[in-house]
XYZ file of C-alpha atoms in Angstrom:
229
model
C 0.000 0.000 0.000
C 1.299 3.489 -0.842
C 0.207 7.015 -0.031
C 1.524 10.431 -0.922
C 2.356 13.297 1.420
C 1.440 16.950 1.160
C 4.726 17.692 -0.637
C 2.934 15.970 -3.581
C 5.937 14.372 -5.214
C 4.550 13.525 -8.690
C 5.909 9.968 -8.710
C 4.474 9.240 -5.265
C 1.078 10.700 -6.188
C 0.951 8.749 -9.471
C 1.927 5.538 -7.693
C -0.736 6.116 -5.058
C -3.436 6.572 -7.677
C -2.225 3.483 -9.520
C -2.878 1.657 -6.263
C -6.465 2.874 -5.861
C -7.442 2.625 -9.522
C -9.218 -0.733 -9.395
C -11.986 0.408 -7.025
C -11.629 4.170 -7.361
C -15.028 4.889 -8.906
C -16.897 2.731 -6.395
C -15.050 4.306 -3.466
C -15.828 7.839 -4.686
C -19.521 7.062 -5.020
C -19.676 5.557 -1.519
C -17.700 8.351 0.141
C -19.735 11.097 -1.553
C -23.051 9.343 -0.827
C -23.668 9.314 -4.563
C -23.195 13.069 -5.029
C -20.233 12.543 -7.369
C -22.636 11.976 -10.274
C -24.373 15.326 -9.780
C -21.003 17.095 -9.466
C -19.939 15.666 -12.835
C -23.184 16.820 -14.446
C -22.780 20.298 -12.950
C -19.252 20.516 -14.359
C -20.463 19.615 -17.848
C -23.227 22.223 -17.697
C -20.871 24.906 -16.354
C -18.548 24.445 -19.345
C -21.384 25.218 -21.776
C -20.020 22.754 -24.310
C -21.154 22.704 -27.922
C -21.037 19.784 -30.387
C -17.713 19.643 -32.179
C -15.734 21.622 -29.608
C -12.443 20.197 -28.352
C -12.229 19.676 -24.603
C -9.387 18.575 -22.328
C -10.424 16.675 -19.204
C -7.303 16.843 -17.052
C -6.657 14.480 -14.124
C -9.475 12.437 -15.647
C -8.545 9.228 -13.836
C -10.688 6.379 -15.167
C -12.375 8.775 -17.633
C -15.796 8.583 -16.000
C -15.845 12.397 -16.010
C -14.792 12.477 -19.674
C -17.713 10.260 -20.665
C -20.052 12.696 -18.899
C -18.525 15.634 -20.806
C -18.859 13.780 -24.116
C -22.642 13.682 -23.683
C -22.553 17.286 -24.928
C -21.383 16.186 -28.368
C -17.976 17.769 -27.850
C -14.769 15.854 -28.643
C -13.244 15.133 -25.233
C -9.843 13.705 -24.354
C -8.948 12.277 -20.933
C -5.472 13.066 -19.615
C -3.908 11.782 -16.399
C -0.406 11.058 -15.095
C -1.523 7.789 -13.493
C -1.292 5.104 -16.156
C -3.037 2.734 -13.762
C -6.074 4.996 -13.577
C -6.286 5.311 -17.363
C -5.950 1.530 -17.673
C -8.794 1.024 -15.181
C -10.981 3.098 -17.499
C -9.877 1.305 -20.671
C -13.447 0.220 -21.395
C -14.655 3.811 -21.669
C -14.704 4.855 -25.307
C -12.946 8.222 -25.183
C -9.374 9.176 -26.194
C -6.861 8.867 -23.357
C -3.408 10.419 -22.972
C -0.851 10.026 -20.184
C 0.561 13.400 -19.245
C 1.817 15.681 -16.470
C -0.439 18.666 -15.691
C 2.598 20.954 -15.438
C 3.973 19.843 -18.845
C 0.999 19.005 -21.017
C 1.727 17.121 -24.275
C -0.417 19.454 -26.410
C 0.237 22.454 -28.656
C -0.763 26.000 -27.756
C -4.402 26.964 -28.105
C -5.793 23.627 -29.304
C -8.754 23.296 -26.909
C -11.980 25.263 -26.711
C -12.343 24.348 -23.045
C -10.369 22.637 -20.305
C -11.532 21.202 -17.015
C -10.053 19.401 -14.037
C -12.149 17.643 -11.397
C -10.722 16.801 -7.977
C -7.231 16.814 -9.449
C -5.768 20.316 -9.170
C -5.311 19.666 -5.448
C -2.884 16.829 -6.288
C -0.645 18.783 -8.688
C 2.737 19.533 -7.145
C 2.605 23.124 -8.472
C -1.036 23.899 -9.152
C -0.227 27.444 -10.351
C 1.987 25.908 -13.040
C -0.833 23.526 -13.890
C -3.266 26.423 -14.277
C -0.794 28.218 -16.562
C -0.418 25.087 -18.685
C -4.188 24.793 -18.975
C -4.279 28.398 -20.193
C -1.496 27.697 -22.699
C -3.353 24.836 -24.412
C -6.688 26.738 -24.485
C -7.572 29.054 -27.358
C -8.144 32.770 -26.666
C -11.673 33.147 -25.342
C -11.755 29.495 -24.266
C -13.199 28.344 -20.950
C -11.939 26.767 -17.753
C -13.907 24.966 -15.045
C -12.203 23.613 -11.926
C -14.339 21.242 -9.865
C -12.688 20.757 -6.494
C -13.409 20.142 -2.835
C -13.676 23.419 -0.971
C -14.829 25.042 2.279
C -18.438 24.609 3.470
C -20.175 27.938 3.878
C -21.926 27.204 7.209
C -19.408 27.153 10.104
C -21.124 24.356 12.067
C -21.347 22.251 8.919
C -17.699 23.006 8.135
C -16.624 21.654 11.526
C -18.654 18.469 11.085
C -17.297 18.028 7.575
C -13.681 18.258 8.740
C -14.372 15.638 11.394
C -15.873 13.395 8.695
C -12.794 13.851 6.531
C -10.309 12.839 9.202
C -12.358 10.136 10.948
C -15.141 8.670 8.852
C -13.562 8.976 5.406
C -10.534 6.731 6.150
C -12.800 4.267 7.995
C -15.176 3.975 5.037
C -12.227 3.708 2.655
C -10.933 0.704 4.612
C -14.161 -1.097 3.760
C -14.274 -0.366 0.026
C -10.929 0.940 -1.286
C -8.059 -1.119 -2.681
C -5.630 1.241 -0.874
C -7.238 2.810 2.239
C -4.051 4.647 3.252
C -4.364 6.803 0.144
C -7.543 8.300 1.561
C -5.706 9.589 4.618
C -3.630 11.703 2.235
C -6.738 12.750 0.322
C -8.437 13.890 3.547
C -5.324 15.854 4.554
C -5.056 17.479 1.124
C -8.700 18.623 1.244
C -8.221 20.192 4.679
C -5.094 22.025 3.481
C -6.675 23.332 0.262
C -7.420 27.083 -0.116
C -10.978 28.314 0.255
C -13.097 29.579 -2.638
C -11.853 33.176 -2.665
C -8.186 32.228 -2.295
C -8.374 29.725 -5.149
C -10.124 32.299 -7.356
C -7.208 34.675 -6.775
C -4.716 31.986 -7.764
C -6.648 31.154 -10.932
C -6.743 34.834 -11.926
C -3.014 35.178 -11.247
C -2.338 32.219 -13.563
C -3.622 33.851 -16.729
C -7.407 33.483 -16.536
C -9.974 36.290 -16.579
C -13.619 36.620 -15.466
C -12.925 34.212 -12.601
C -15.797 33.270 -10.321
C -17.199 30.304 -8.471
C -20.409 28.529 -7.543
C -20.808 26.333 -4.470
C -22.245 22.829 -4.672
C -23.531 20.785 -1.719
C -23.138 23.643 0.724
C -19.579 24.425 -0.343
C -18.196 20.894 0.035
C -17.418 21.307 -3.664
C -16.971 24.506 -5.652
C -16.985 25.073 -9.405
C -14.477 27.779 -10.324
C -14.731 29.154 -13.841
C -12.674 31.468 -15.994
C -11.845 32.488 -19.549
C -8.598 32.860 -21.401
C -8.213 36.518 -22.392
C -8.626 37.260 -26.099
């Protein structure tokens, strides 16, 4: 069993996700009480995709999120640095590419939209990742970041943090192929910036018109932006 630390060494993080790949989708559905499906739908709708557009789904894991995006009629490619995760999603009929979020294997300005769901938090330098996403997006193109965030009600926020550090690892022991990985994931969520702080970082990384919308009381936030023309 392997887990990463908050220094987020790329090789350690990739190895950890290789280790959880086999039961990753099931574990996510159990831990989120089934809300993961609605979060994926909300991400697709927030991107405003049109048939024929080119979309990069970064940190796509097993490509379950990419399949949801493809329902729009857009051409969607799944990219992830965990080969094990991509292999676990081999049965999903979307293009898949192994790649590092800080050094994407794509030319400048090739995508109409780019999105990353629950993955920016695991990038060793997420500002560099945001700049790379801007590089491969055409001028005027869109960004949506779906990520765990800070609940907006203080009492709920306290209960949520207790769930992360106590219940989440316990549930993961019952369903995950690598429960230790979920200790890291809980720690990384607790250490992640809140909605306003992340919006500032996105804007500083080359995106304009940055804003966010809370889902499930702020457990998850959708941050959006555009690449300046």
